[in-house]
mmCIF file of C-alpha atoms in Angstrom:
data_model
loop_
_atom_site.group_PDB
_atom_site.id
_atom_site.type_symbol
_atom_site.label_atom_id
_atom_site.label_comp_id
_atom_site.label_asym_id
_atom_site.label_seq_id
_atom_site.Cartn_x
_atom_site.Cartn_y
_atom_site.Cartn_z
ATOM 1 C CA MET A 1 -92.903 168.087 -40.781
ATOM 2 C CA GLY A 2 -89.798 167.749 -42.949
ATOM 3 C CA LEU A 3 -89.676 168.005 -46.726
ATOM 4 C CA ARG A 4 -89.027 164.275 -47.087
ATOM 5 C CA THR A 5 -92.151 163.454 -45.083
ATOM 6 C CA LYS A 6 -94.220 165.994 -47.002
ATOM 7 C CA ILE A 7 -93.170 164.585 -50.380
ATOM 8 C CA GLY A 8 -93.780 161.004 -49.235
ATOM 9 C CA VAL A 9 -97.198 161.864 -47.813
ATOM 10 C CA ALA A 10 -98.167 163.826 -50.938
ATOM 11 C CA ILE A 11 -97.213 160.994 -53.320
ATOM 12 C CA THR A 12 -98.875 158.368 -51.135
ATOM 13 C CA ALA A 13 -102.068 160.378 -50.775
ATOM 14 C CA THR A 14 -102.185 161.034 -54.521
ATOM 15 C CA ALA A 15 -101.702 157.328 -55.282
ATOM 16 C CA ALA A 16 -104.403 156.382 -52.764
ATOM 17 C CA VAL A 17 -106.893 158.879 -54.247
ATOM 18 C CA VAL A 18 -106.165 157.677 -57.783
ATOM 19 C CA ALA A 19 -106.592 154.045 -56.677
ATOM 20 C CA VAL A 20 -109.949 154.807 -55.037
ATOM 21 C CA ILE A 21 -111.215 156.748 -58.064
ATOM 22 C CA MET A 22 -110.124 154.015 -60.473
ATOM 23 C CA GLY A 23 -111.709 151.363 -58.252
ATOM 24 C CA LEU A 24 -115.014 153.247 -58.158
ATOM 25 C CA VAL A 25 -115.003 153.734 -61.931
ATOM 26 C CA VAL A 26 -114.232 150.060 -62.617
ATOM 27 C CA HIS A 27 -116.821 148.949 -60.040
ATOM 28 C CA HIS A 28 -119.636 151.047 -61.491
ATOM 29 C CA ARG A 29 -118.789 150.259 -65.102
ATOM 30 C CA THR A 30 -118.611 146.534 -64.376
ATOM 31 C CA ALA A 31 -121.824 146.601 -62.333
ATOM 32 C CA GLY A 32 -123.647 148.503 -65.114
ATOM 33 C CA THR A 33 -122.397 146.211 -67.868
ATOM 34 C CA GLN A 34 -123.239 143.140 -65.822
ATOM 35 C CA LEU A 35 -126.766 144.365 -65.090
ATOM 36 C CA ASP A 36 -127.391 145.346 -68.737
ATOM 37 C CA THR A 37 -126.334 141.872 -69.914
ATOM 38 C CA ALA A 38 -128.544 140.155 -67.354
ATOM 39 C CA ARG A 39 -131.507 142.387 -68.306
ATOM 40 C CA ASP A 40 -131.099 141.650 -72.021
ATOM 41 C CA THR A 41 -130.973 137.919 -71.329
ATOM 42 C CA LEU A 42 -134.032 138.053 -69.050
ATOM 43 C CA LEU A 43 -136.034 140.187 -71.517
ATOM 44 C CA SER A 44 -135.271 137.597 -74.207
ATOM 45 C CA ARG A 45 -136.639 134.915 -71.916
ATOM 46 C CA LEU A 46 -139.684 137.081 -71.222
ATOM 47 C CA GLY A 47 -140.353 137.477 -74.955
ATOM 48 C CA THR A 48 -140.231 133.692 -75.399
ATOM 49 C CA ALA A 49 -142.545 133.204 -72.375
ATOM 50 C CA VAL A 50 -145.062 135.710 -73.786
ATOM 51 C CA GLU A 51 -145.074 133.944 -77.171
ATOM 52 C CA ASP A 52 -145.504 130.548 -75.489
ATOM 53 C CA HIS A 53 -148.380 131.876 -73.350
ATOM 54 C CA ALA A 54 -150.079 133.250 -76.469
ATOM 55 C CA ALA A 55 -149.758 129.760 -77.958
ATOM 56 C CA GLY A 56 -151.282 128.227 -74.841
ATOM 57 C CA ILE A 57 -148.007 126.852 -73.452
ATOM 58 C CA ASP A 58 -146.733 127.980 -70.043
ATOM 59 C CA ARG A 59 -143.363 126.702 -68.966
ATOM 60 C CA ALA A 60 -142.520 125.902 -65.323
ATOM 61 C CA ARG A 61 -140.297 128.975 -64.819
ATOM 62 C CA THR A 62 -142.924 131.341 -66.206
ATOM 63 C CA LEU A 63 -145.157 133.135 -63.699
ATOM 64 C CA VAL A 64 -148.650 134.061 -64.908
ATOM 65 C CA ASN A 65 -150.568 136.595 -62.863
ATOM 66 C CA PRO A 66 -148.389 136.109 -59.744
ATOM 67 C CA GLU A 67 -149.772 137.487 -56.507
ATOM 68 C CA ARG A 68 -146.529 139.053 -55.265
ATOM 69 C CA ILE A 69 -144.158 140.940 -57.517
ATOM 70 C CA PRO A 70 -142.073 144.056 -56.703
ATOM 71 C CA GLY A 71 -144.176 147.232 -56.611
ATOM 72 C CA PRO A 72 -142.105 149.250 -59.130
ATOM 73 C CA LEU A 73 -142.327 146.376 -61.618
ATOM 74 C CA ARG A 74 -146.122 146.118 -61.228
ATOM 75 C CA ASP A 75 -146.497 149.863 -61.743
ATOM 76 C CA ALA A 76 -144.486 149.700 -64.988
ATOM 77 C CA ILE A 77 -146.536 146.705 -66.234
ATOM 78 C CA ASP A 78 -149.800 148.473 -65.408
ATOM 79 C CA ARG A 79 -148.632 151.343 -67.602
ATOM 80 C CA GLY A 80 -148.297 148.878 -70.494
ATOM 81 C CA LYS A 81 -144.511 148.653 -70.426
ATOM 82 C CA ARG A 82 -142.193 145.680 -70.657
ATOM 83 C CA ALA A 83 -139.864 146.309 -67.703
ATOM 84 C CA THR A 84 -137.169 144.807 -65.516
ATOM 85 C CA TYR A 85 -136.412 145.402 -61.839
ATOM 86 C CA LEU A 86 -133.538 144.310 -59.583
ATOM 87 C CA ASP A 87 -134.934 143.512 -56.151
ATOM 88 C CA ARG A 88 -132.395 143.497 -53.298
ATOM 89 C CA SER A 89 -134.923 143.489 -50.449
ATOM 90 C CA GLY A 90 -134.964 139.722 -50.003
ATOM 91 C CA PRO A 91 -132.313 137.365 -48.615
ATOM 92 C CA GLU A 92 -130.872 137.067 -52.132
ATOM 93 C CA PRO A 93 -130.999 139.650 -54.934
ATOM 94 C CA THR A 94 -133.393 138.767 -57.770
ATOM 95 C CA LEU A 95 -133.809 140.255 -61.234
ATOM 96 C CA TRP A 96 -137.441 140.441 -62.404
ATOM 97 C CA ALA A 97 -138.923 141.012 -65.870
ATOM 98 C CA GLY A 98 -142.580 141.318 -66.707
ATOM 99 C CA SER A 99 -145.070 142.268 -69.404
ATOM 100 C CA ARG A 100 -148.868 142.215 -69.989
ATOM 101 C CA LEU A 101 -150.578 140.022 -72.590
ATOM 102 C CA GLY A 102 -154.227 140.890 -72.732
ATOM 103 C CA ARG A 103 -155.555 140.587 -69.205
ATOM 104 C CA ASP A 104 -152.691 138.371 -68.065
ATOM 105 C CA VAL A 105 -149.388 139.452 -66.503
ATOM 106 C CA ILE A 106 -146.390 137.381 -67.616
ATOM 107 C CA VAL A 107 -143.359 137.459 -65.280
ATOM 108 C CA VAL A 108 -139.965 135.731 -65.292
ATOM 109 C CA ARG A 109 -137.158 136.090 -62.745
ATOM 110 C CA HIS A 110 -133.494 135.273 -62.376
ATOM 111 C CA PRO A 111 -131.367 134.926 -59.212
ATOM 112 C CA TYR A 112 -128.754 137.681 -59.197
ATOM 113 C CA THR A 113 -126.530 136.020 -56.597
ATOM 114 C CA ARG A 114 -123.729 134.942 -58.917
ATOM 115 C CA GLU A 115 -123.396 138.406 -60.447
ATOM 116 C CA THR A 116 -123.331 139.974 -56.964
ATOM 117 C CA ARG A 117 -120.575 137.608 -55.834
ATOM 118 C CA ASN A 118 -118.574 138.264 -58.980
ATOM 119 C CA LEU A 119 -118.803 141.991 -58.258
ATOM 120 C CA GLU A 120 -117.684 141.445 -54.654
ATOM 121 C CA ASP A 121 -114.714 139.397 -55.860
ATOM 122 C CA LEU A 122 -113.848 142.185 -58.273
ATOM 123 C CA ASP A 123 -114.000 144.728 -55.419
ATOM 124 C CA GLU A 124 -111.569 142.636 -53.363
ATOM 125 C CA ILE A 125 -109.155 142.488 -56.284
ATOM 126 C CA LEU A 126 -109.478 146.244 -56.796
ATOM 127 C CA TRP A 127 -108.809 146.950 -53.110
ATOM 128 C CA LEU A 128 -105.771 144.650 -53.140
ATOM 129 C CA ALA A 129 -104.403 146.190 -56.328
ATOM 130 C CA GLY A 130 -105.045 149.697 -54.997
ATOM 131 C CA GLY A 131 -103.289 148.899 -51.723
ATOM 132 C CA LEU A 132 -100.276 147.407 -53.469
ATOM 133 C CA GLY A 133 -100.123 150.347 -55.868
ATOM 134 C CA THR A 134 -100.328 152.829 -53.002
ATOM 135 C CA ALA A 135 -97.601 150.983 -51.077
ATOM 136 C CA PHE A 136 -95.380 150.973 -54.152
ATOM 137 C CA ALA A 137 -96.022 154.678 -54.721
ATOM 138 C CA CYS A 138 -95.220 155.335 -51.052
ATOM 139 C CA ALA A 139 -91.899 153.473 -51.360
ATOM 140 C CA VAL A 140 -91.008 155.344 -54.537
ATOM 141 C CA GLY A 141 -92.059 158.660 -52.975
ATOM 142 C CA VAL A 142 -90.041 158.104 -49.823
ATOM 143 C CA THR A 143 -86.992 157.068 -51.853
ATOM 144 C CA LEU A 144 -87.286 160.104 -54.093
ATOM 145 C CA ALA A 145 -87.892 162.378 -51.117
ATOM 146 C CA THR A 146 -84.876 160.907 -49.317
ATOM 147 C CA VAL A 147 -82.585 161.590 -52.267
ATOM 148 C CA VAL A 148 -83.899 165.132 -52.649
ATOM 149 C CA GLY A 149 -83.842 165.703 -48.882
ATOM 150 C CA ARG A 150 -80.225 164.614 -48.560
ATOM 151 C CA ARG A 151 -79.119 166.989 -51.278
ATOM 152 C CA LEU A 152 -81.091 169.850 -49.763
ATOM 153 C CA ASN A 153 -79.809 169.037 -46.264
ATOM 154 C CA ALA A 154 -76.246 169.111 -47.590
ATOM 155 C CA SER A 155 -76.961 172.546 -49.078
ATOM 156 C CA ALA A 156 -78.465 173.735 -45.788
ATOM 157 C CA ARG A 157 -75.507 172.430 -43.754
ATOM 158 C CA ALA A 158 -73.054 174.158 -46.071
ATOM 159 C CA ALA A 159 -74.999 177.416 -45.776
ATOM 160 C CA GLU A 160 -75.039 177.066 -41.970
ATOM 161 C CA ARG A 161 -71.269 176.488 -41.910
ATOM 162 C CA ILE A 162 -70.761 179.585 -44.048
ATOM 163 C CA THR A 163 -73.024 181.557 -41.707
ATOM 164 C CA GLU A 164 -70.951 180.354 -38.735
ATOM 165 C CA GLY A 165 -67.794 181.673 -40.387
ATOM 166 C CA ASP A 166 -66.429 178.632 -42.232
ATOM 167 C CA LEU A 167 -65.786 180.249 -45.605
ATOM 168 C CA THR A 168 -64.192 177.058 -46.964
ATOM 169 C CA ALA A 169 -67.479 175.136 -46.874
ATOM 170 C CA ARG A 170 -68.655 174.118 -50.339
ATOM 171 C CA LEU A 171 -71.158 171.719 -51.858
ATOM 172 C CA ARG A 172 -70.036 168.868 -54.078
ATOM 173 C CA PRO A 173 -71.837 168.899 -57.444
ATOM 174 C CA ARG A 174 -73.233 165.483 -58.423
ATOM 175 C CA GLY A 175 -74.019 166.179 -62.040
ATOM 176 C CA GLY A 176 -77.383 166.741 -63.605
ATOM 177 C CA ASP A 177 -79.177 169.882 -64.641
ATOM 178 C CA ASP A 178 -82.103 169.929 -62.251
ATOM 179 C CA GLU A 179 -83.117 172.651 -59.816
ATOM 180 C CA ILE A 180 -81.004 171.247 -56.972
ATOM 181 C CA ALA A 181 -77.901 171.121 -59.167
ATOM 182 C CA ARG A 182 -78.429 174.781 -60.063
ATOM 183 C CA LEU A 183 -78.931 175.539 -56.359
ATOM 184 C CA ILE A 184 -75.589 173.879 -55.537
ATOM 185 C CA VAL A 185 -73.808 175.952 -58.186
ATOM 186 C CA ALA A 186 -75.485 179.126 -56.891
ATOM 187 C CA VAL A 187 -74.529 178.377 -53.260
ATOM 188 C CA ASN A 188 -70.906 177.681 -54.190
ATOM 189 C CA THR A 189 -70.734 180.835 -56.291
ATOM 190 C CA MET A 190 -72.213 182.854 -53.444
ATOM 191 C CA ALA A 191 -69.742 181.322 -50.984
ATOM 192 C CA ASP A 192 -66.790 182.162 -53.264
ATOM 193 C CA ALA A 193 -67.947 185.751 -53.657
ATOM 194 C CA LEU A 194 -68.638 186.109 -49.941
ATOM 195 C CA ALA A 195 -65.266 184.635 -48.977
ATOM 196 C CA ALA A 196 -63.444 186.951 -51.361
ATOM 197 C CA ARG A 197 -65.308 189.981 -50.048
ATOM 198 C CA ILE A 198 -64.763 189.140 -46.388
ATOM 199 C CA GLN A 199 -61.101 188.358 -46.978
ATOM 200 C CA ALA A 200 -60.682 191.716 -48.714
ATOM 201 C CA GLU A 201 -62.380 193.472 -45.790
ATOM 202 C CA ARG A 202 -60.119 191.676 -43.313
ATOM 203 C CA GLU A 203 -57.018 192.601 -45.240
ATOM 204 C CA VAL A 204 -58.097 196.232 -45.499
ATOM 205 C CA THR A 205 -58.881 196.396 -41.778
ATOM 206 C CA SER A 206 -55.629 194.740 -40.803
ATOM 207 C CA ASN A 207 -53.530 196.837 -43.192
ATOM 208 C CA ILE A 208 -55.088 200.093 -42.014
ATOM 209 C CA ALA A 209 -54.477 199.180 -38.375
ATOM 210 C CA HIS A 210 -50.862 198.198 -39.068
ATOM 211 C CA GLU A 211 -50.226 201.353 -41.074
ATOM 212 C CA LEU A 212 -51.644 203.471 -38.246
ATOM 213 C CA ARG A 213 -49.656 201.721 -35.543
ATOM 214 C CA THR A 214 -46.403 203.662 -35.997
ATOM 215 C CA PRO A 215 -47.901 207.154 -36.334
ATOM 216 C CA VAL A 216 -50.280 206.518 -33.424
ATOM 217 C CA ALA A 217 -47.365 205.357 -31.254
ATOM 218 C CA GLY A 218 -45.526 208.542 -32.204
ATOM 219 C CA LEU A 219 -48.613 210.607 -31.384
ATOM 220 C CA VAL A 220 -48.862 209.038 -27.928
ATOM 221 C CA ALA A 221 -45.131 209.637 -27.299
ATOM 222 C CA ALA A 222 -45.399 213.245 -28.475
ATOM 223 C CA ALA A 223 -48.445 213.852 -26.273
ATOM 224 C CA ALA A 224 -46.456 212.664 -23.272
ATOM 225 C CA LEU A 225 -43.875 215.409 -23.890
ATOM 226 C CA LEU A 226 -46.425 218.229 -23.750
ATOM 227 C CA SER A 227 -46.349 220.632 -20.858
ATOM 228 C CA PRO A 228 -48.840 219.781 -18.112
ATOM 229 C CA GLY A 229 -52.234 221.431 -18.492
ATOM 230 C CA ARG A 230 -55.746 220.951 -19.726
ATOM 231 C CA PRO A 231 -54.859 220.997 -23.449
ATOM 232 C CA ALA A 232 -52.157 218.392 -22.864
ATOM 233 C CA GLU A 233 -54.562 216.168 -20.956
ATOM 234 C CA MET A 234 -57.106 216.395 -23.795
ATOM 235 C CA VAL A 235 -54.484 215.497 -26.385
ATOM 236 C CA LYS A 236 -53.235 212.574 -24.290
ATOM 237 C CA ASP A 237 -56.807 211.314 -23.783
ATOM 238 C CA ARG A 238 -57.609 211.466 -27.504
ATOM 239 C CA ALA A 239 -54.317 209.841 -28.435
ATOM 240 C CA GLU A 240 -54.925 207.041 -25.971
ATOM 241 C CA ARG A 241 -58.426 206.512 -27.387
ATOM 242 C CA VAL A 242 -57.022 206.280 -30.907
ATOM 243 C CA ARG A 243 -54.394 203.795 -29.738
ATOM 244 C CA ALA A 244 -57.023 201.688 -27.970
ATOM 245 C CA LEU A 245 -59.247 201.655 -31.060
ATOM 246 C CA MET A 246 -56.307 200.642 -33.233
ATOM 247 C CA GLU A 247 -55.504 197.754 -30.873
ATOM 248 C CA ASP A 248 -59.163 196.684 -31.000
ATOM 249 C CA VAL A 249 -59.130 196.702 -34.800
ATOM 250 C CA LEU A 250 -55.978 194.571 -34.820
ATOM 251 C CA GLU A 251 -57.578 192.149 -32.379
ATOM 252 C CA VAL A 252 -60.684 191.864 -34.545
ATOM 253 C CA ALA A 253 -58.470 191.135 -37.554
ATOM 254 C CA ARG A 254 -56.670 188.384 -35.622
ATOM 255 C CA LEU A 255 -59.949 186.872 -34.430
ATOM 256 C CA ASP A 256 -61.288 186.846 -37.989
ATOM 257 C CA GLY A 257 -58.516 184.496 -38.958
ATOM 258 C CA SER A 258 -58.160 180.850 -38.057
ATOM 259 C CA ALA A 259 -54.773 181.036 -36.333
ATOM 260 C CA GLU A 260 -56.035 181.979 -32.865
ATOM 261 C CA ARG A 261 -55.867 179.130 -30.325
ATOM 262 C CA ALA A 262 -56.891 179.035 -26.670
ATOM 263 C CA ASP A 263 -54.158 178.469 -24.055
ATOM 264 C CA THR A 264 -56.159 176.454 -21.521
ATOM 265 C CA ASP A 265 -55.659 176.095 -17.798
ATOM 266 C CA VAL A 266 -57.896 175.084 -14.883
ATOM 267 C CA THR A 267 -59.215 178.108 -12.981
ATOM 268 C CA GLY A 268 -62.181 178.977 -10.816
ATOM 269 C CA LEU A 269 -64.770 180.883 -12.842
ATOM 270 C CA GLY A 270 -65.658 183.072 -9.862
ATOM 271 C CA GLU A 271 -62.072 184.277 -9.532
ATOM 272 C CA LEU A 272 -61.858 184.928 -13.282
ATOM 273 C CA THR A 273 -64.999 187.055 -13.053
ATOM 274 C CA ARG A 274 -63.644 189.093 -10.118
ATOM 275 C CA ARG A 275 -60.352 189.719 -11.930
ATOM 276 C CA ALA A 276 -62.169 190.801 -15.056
ATOM 277 C CA VAL A 277 -64.360 193.213 -13.089
ATOM 278 C CA ARG A 278 -61.354 194.685 -11.274
ATOM 279 C CA ALA A 279 -59.602 195.293 -14.598
ATOM 280 C CA THR A 280 -62.605 197.041 -16.151
ATOM 281 C CA ALA A 281 -62.811 200.796 -16.581
ATOM 282 C CA VAL A 282 -66.170 202.031 -15.241
ATOM 283 C CA PRO A 283 -67.562 205.525 -14.542
ATOM 284 C CA ASP A 284 -66.411 207.266 -11.374
ATOM 285 C CA GLY A 285 -68.322 206.127 -8.309
ATOM 286 C CA ALA A 286 -69.854 203.129 -10.122
ATOM 287 C CA ARG A 287 -69.771 199.633 -8.693
ATOM 288 C CA VAL A 288 -70.148 196.175 -10.197
ATOM 289 C CA GLU A 289 -71.805 193.558 -8.032
ATOM 290 C CA VAL A 290 -70.284 190.090 -8.431
ATOM 291 C CA ARG A 291 -72.590 187.286 -7.339
ATOM 292 C CA VAL A 292 -71.221 183.764 -7.109
ATOM 293 C CA VAL A 293 -74.259 181.511 -6.845
ATOM 294 C CA ARG A 294 -72.284 178.363 -7.624
ATOM 295 C CA ASP A 295 -68.619 178.425 -8.499
ATOM 296 C CA ALA A 296 -67.003 175.930 -10.873
ATOM 297 C CA LEU A 297 -63.575 174.948 -12.132
ATOM 298 C CA VAL A 298 -63.241 175.554 -15.857
ATOM 299 C CA GLU A 299 -60.523 174.340 -18.185
ATOM 300 C CA THR A 300 -60.209 177.339 -20.472
ATOM 301 C CA ASP A 301 -58.082 180.312 -21.451
ATOM 302 C CA GLY A 302 -58.441 182.624 -18.471
ATOM 303 C CA ARG A 303 -57.033 185.661 -20.286
ATOM 304 C CA ARG A 304 -59.633 185.391 -23.036
ATOM 305 C CA VAL A 305 -62.459 184.821 -20.535
ATOM 306 C CA GLU A 306 -61.436 187.966 -18.649
ATOM 307 C CA ARG A 307 -61.344 189.870 -21.937
ATOM 308 C CA VAL A 308 -64.889 188.781 -22.791
ATOM 309 C CA LEU A 309 -66.281 189.627 -19.350
ATOM 310 C CA ALA A 310 -64.484 192.975 -19.205
ATOM 311 C CA ASN A 311 -65.986 193.973 -22.554
ATOM 312 C CA LEU A 312 -69.459 192.883 -21.432
ATOM 313 C CA VAL A 313 -69.214 194.945 -18.235
ATOM 314 C CA THR A 314 -67.874 197.969 -20.128
ATOM 315 C CA ASN A 315 -70.685 197.699 -22.655
ATOM 316 C CA ALA A 316 -73.218 197.488 -19.823
ATOM 317 C CA PHE A 317 -72.022 200.833 -18.418
ATOM 318 C CA ARG A 318 -71.501 202.471 -21.806
ATOM 319 C CA HIS A 319 -74.875 201.602 -23.358
ATOM 320 C CA GLY A 320 -76.889 200.491 -20.322
ATOM 321 C CA ALA A 321 -77.319 201.824 -16.817
ATOM 322 C CA ALA A 322 -76.390 200.944 -13.250
ATOM 323 C CA PRO A 323 -76.694 198.741 -11.307
ATOM 324 C CA VAL A 324 -74.552 196.230 -13.192
ATOM 325 C CA VAL A 325 -74.420 192.663 -11.849
ATOM 326 C CA ALA A 326 -72.050 189.846 -12.893
ATOM 327 C CA GLU A 327 -73.508 186.522 -11.708
ATOM 328 C CA VAL A 328 -71.615 183.212 -11.737
ATOM 329 C CA ASP A 329 -73.783 180.088 -11.743
ATOM 330 C CA GLY A 330 -71.824 176.929 -12.457
ATOM 331 C CA GLY A 331 -70.228 177.312 -15.871
ATOM 332 C CA VAL A 332 -72.380 180.308 -16.828
ATOM 333 C CA VAL A 333 -71.661 184.011 -16.252
ATOM 334 C CA ARG A 334 -74.475 186.536 -16.716
ATOM 335 C CA VAL A 335 -73.838 190.277 -16.961
ATOM 336 C CA ARG A 336 -77.007 192.324 -16.401
ATOM 337 C CA ASP A 337 -77.659 196.044 -16.420
ATOM 338 C CA ASN A 338 -80.674 198.279 -15.930
ATOM 339 C CA GLY A 339 -80.574 200.099 -19.271
ATOM 340 C CA PRO A 340 -82.925 200.148 -22.264
ATOM 341 C CA GLY A 341 -81.853 196.690 -23.436
ATOM 342 C CA PHE A 342 -80.053 195.424 -26.513
ATOM 343 C CA PRO A 343 -81.279 196.680 -29.906
ATOM 344 C CA LEU A 344 -83.254 194.272 -32.069
ATOM 345 C CA PRO A 345 -80.568 193.932 -34.814
ATOM 346 C CA LEU A 346 -78.061 192.728 -32.212
ATOM 347 C CA LEU A 347 -80.534 190.172 -30.812
ATOM 348 C CA THR A 348 -81.293 188.782 -34.271
ATOM 349 C CA SER A 349 -77.912 189.017 -36.029
ATOM 350 C CA GLY A 350 -75.364 189.258 -33.227
ATOM 351 C CA PRO A 351 -72.687 191.926 -32.748
ATOM 352 C CA GLN A 352 -71.594 193.804 -35.870
ATOM 353 C CA ARG A 353 -68.255 195.593 -36.023
ATOM 354 C CA PHE A 354 -68.277 199.382 -36.002
ATOM 355 C CA ARG A 355 -71.962 199.414 -35.050
ATOM 356 C CA THR A 356 -73.322 200.455 -31.668
ATOM 357 C CA GLY A 357 -76.812 200.253 -30.245
ATOM 358 C CA SER A 358 -77.343 203.966 -30.680
ATOM 359 C CA GLY A 359 -76.192 203.924 -34.282
ATOM 360 C CA SER A 360 -73.279 206.273 -33.613
ATOM 361 C CA GLY A 361 -69.639 205.797 -32.733
ATOM 362 C CA LEU A 362 -67.339 202.843 -33.313
ATOM 363 C CA GLY A 363 -68.381 199.709 -31.472
ATOM 364 C CA LEU A 364 -65.963 196.791 -31.301
ATOM 365 C CA GLY A 365 -66.341 195.587 -27.712
ATOM 366 C CA LEU A 366 -69.108 193.025 -28.306
ATOM 367 C CA THR A 367 -67.566 191.988 -31.625
ATOM 368 C CA ILE A 368 -64.304 191.183 -29.820
ATOM 369 C CA ALA A 369 -66.230 189.384 -27.067
ATOM 370 C CA ALA A 370 -68.025 187.230 -29.655
ATOM 371 C CA GLY A 371 -64.734 186.440 -31.420
ATOM 372 C CA GLN A 372 -62.977 185.480 -28.182
ATOM 373 C CA ALA A 373 -65.931 183.307 -27.160
ATOM 374 C CA ARG A 374 -65.713 181.540 -30.504
ATOM 375 C CA VAL A 375 -62.003 180.797 -29.923
ATOM 376 C CA LEU A 376 -62.865 179.470 -26.451
ATOM 377 C CA GLY A 377 -65.577 177.219 -27.833
ATOM 378 C CA ALA A 378 -68.087 178.988 -25.567
ATOM 379 C CA ARG A 379 -71.539 180.358 -26.331
ATOM 380 C CA LEU A 380 -72.227 184.063 -26.016
ATOM 381 C CA GLY A 381 -75.893 185.073 -25.929
ATOM 382 C CA PHE A 382 -77.802 188.325 -25.634
ATOM 383 C CA ALA A 383 -81.318 188.877 -24.331
ATOM 384 C CA ASN A 384 -83.653 191.499 -22.910
ATOM 385 C CA PRO A 385 -85.279 190.083 -19.740
ATOM 386 C CA GLU A 386 -88.949 190.744 -19.068
ATOM 387 C CA GLY A 387 -88.128 192.921 -16.068
ATOM 388 C CA GLY A 388 -86.159 195.338 -18.250
ATOM 389 C CA GLY A 389 -82.481 195.948 -18.891
ATOM 390 C CA ALA A 390 -80.087 193.805 -20.900
ATOM 391 C CA GLU A 391 -78.444 190.455 -20.130
ATOM 392 C CA ALA A 392 -75.355 188.980 -21.797
ATOM 393 C CA THR A 393 -74.567 185.320 -21.054
ATOM 394 C CA LEU A 394 -71.202 183.591 -21.423
ATOM 395 C CA ASP A 395 -71.769 179.832 -21.323
ATOM 396 C CA LEU A 396 -68.646 177.796 -20.492
ATOM 397 C CA THR A 397 -70.553 174.691 -19.419
ATOM 398 C CA GLU A 398 -68.604 172.425 -21.776
ATOM 399 C CA SER A 399 -65.333 173.545 -20.148
ATOM 400 C CA VAL A 400 -66.433 172.788 -16.558
ATOM 401 C CA ARG A 401 -64.345 170.160 -14.786
ATOM 402 C CA LYS A 402 -66.131 167.393 -12.894
ATOM 403 C CA GLU A 403 -64.580 168.518 -9.638
ATOM 404 C CA GLU A 404 -66.233 171.870 -9.040
ATOM 405 C CA ALA A 405 -64.717 174.613 -6.937
ATOM 406 C CA GLY A 406 -67.519 174.253 -4.421
ATOM 407 C CA PRO A 407 -70.911 175.906 -4.085
ATOM 408 C CA GLU A 408 -70.923 179.550 -3.125
ATOM 409 C CA ALA A 409 -73.711 182.035 -2.687
ATOM 410 C CA ARG A 410 -72.294 185.465 -2.057
ATOM 411 C CA ALA A 411 -72.324 188.901 -3.603
ATOM 412 C CA VAL A 412 -69.290 191.144 -3.829
ATOM 413 C CA GLU A 413 -69.200 194.724 -5.052
ATOM 414 C CA GLU A 414 -65.980 195.250 -6.984
ATOM 415 C CA PRO A 415 -64.757 198.863 -7.334
ATOM 416 C CA PRO A 416 -62.490 198.462 -10.384
ATOM 417 C CA PRO A 417 -59.487 200.773 -10.278
ATOM 418 C CA GLY A 418 -59.569 201.359 -14.035
ATOM 419 C CA GLY A 419 -58.218 199.773 -17.160
ATOM 420 C CA ARG A 420 -59.175 199.099 -20.740
ATOM 421 C CA PRO A 421 -61.640 196.353 -21.739
#
């Protein structure tokens, strides 16, 4: 139930309760006042009838020693009291009054039909007024809730855009000094501070990578001039790893910006997956099984798709365990491994730069994959299936062409010759 509905229901329910309570109060007060007035009038008539009977005059509407009177009234008269009683047991309500004069019982009565009808008419008016008041309160509540809901929805949409990476998203202040206006100011201030911080981090990352580019290139060139041997191989390996990390950092910096654009072309997704697997560096003797359940033609940037899939396969070997399977099903590619699964922070918050599942080392592979998927307009998801292991899903459904490449159902084990993801 949304906030607008909750506010509308709350105001309507409050108005309805108030209308019912007011109606009950007015009903009981009116009924009591009406009955007291009728009793006073009837007791006055009874006093006159008693005086007339004492003088030997009995009027036609005076009952002397009647055989049938209401039981509670007779009991009160027998106790020597002058009493009244409203009898509703008959077809029409009747108000009785009686008193004793010597051995005689003097009784007068008055039909209470008109008073009862007046009270029923009053109840109808109260119900109508309560219904109209509740309807008006409902309209006012819904209008108020709609205005508040729109402002809060605008704040939520801006926050969602900021979360998705749009650091230019801001809320438009509409004046006022209420809680929502203060919320808008707080959200905009937070967005400004966040944008400045992220931009500073991007600039630092990019500047460091650019500054390291020349010395790292010199280190790689110098390592190539070393005499063959184990020490030289170790130096070359470390230099190459530093160069690869620097290139990854530069790529992350480029993906953080808004200048990256996809260079689209129509390609079979199964072929893209096979090329990505062949270009992936995996442990010696390891194999990647490529299953094409249903191939599809996708209009996308093949180079970026291969980059994403290569990083997913590399991550599966680096942090998971064999066997690793890349499955193509229409416009979706799933990369599964048999390892311990993705850590909870990655499942809840997505890939974070320089953070690996084990908490050690520098992890940029999934961060780059997420950035490339964002440029492609694809969805990249991570999950831990019930059977164990980890599963990363690249969804390119929106890029699938109507003419598919044809259904396939085959599995191919690709022994990649090596390469960098």
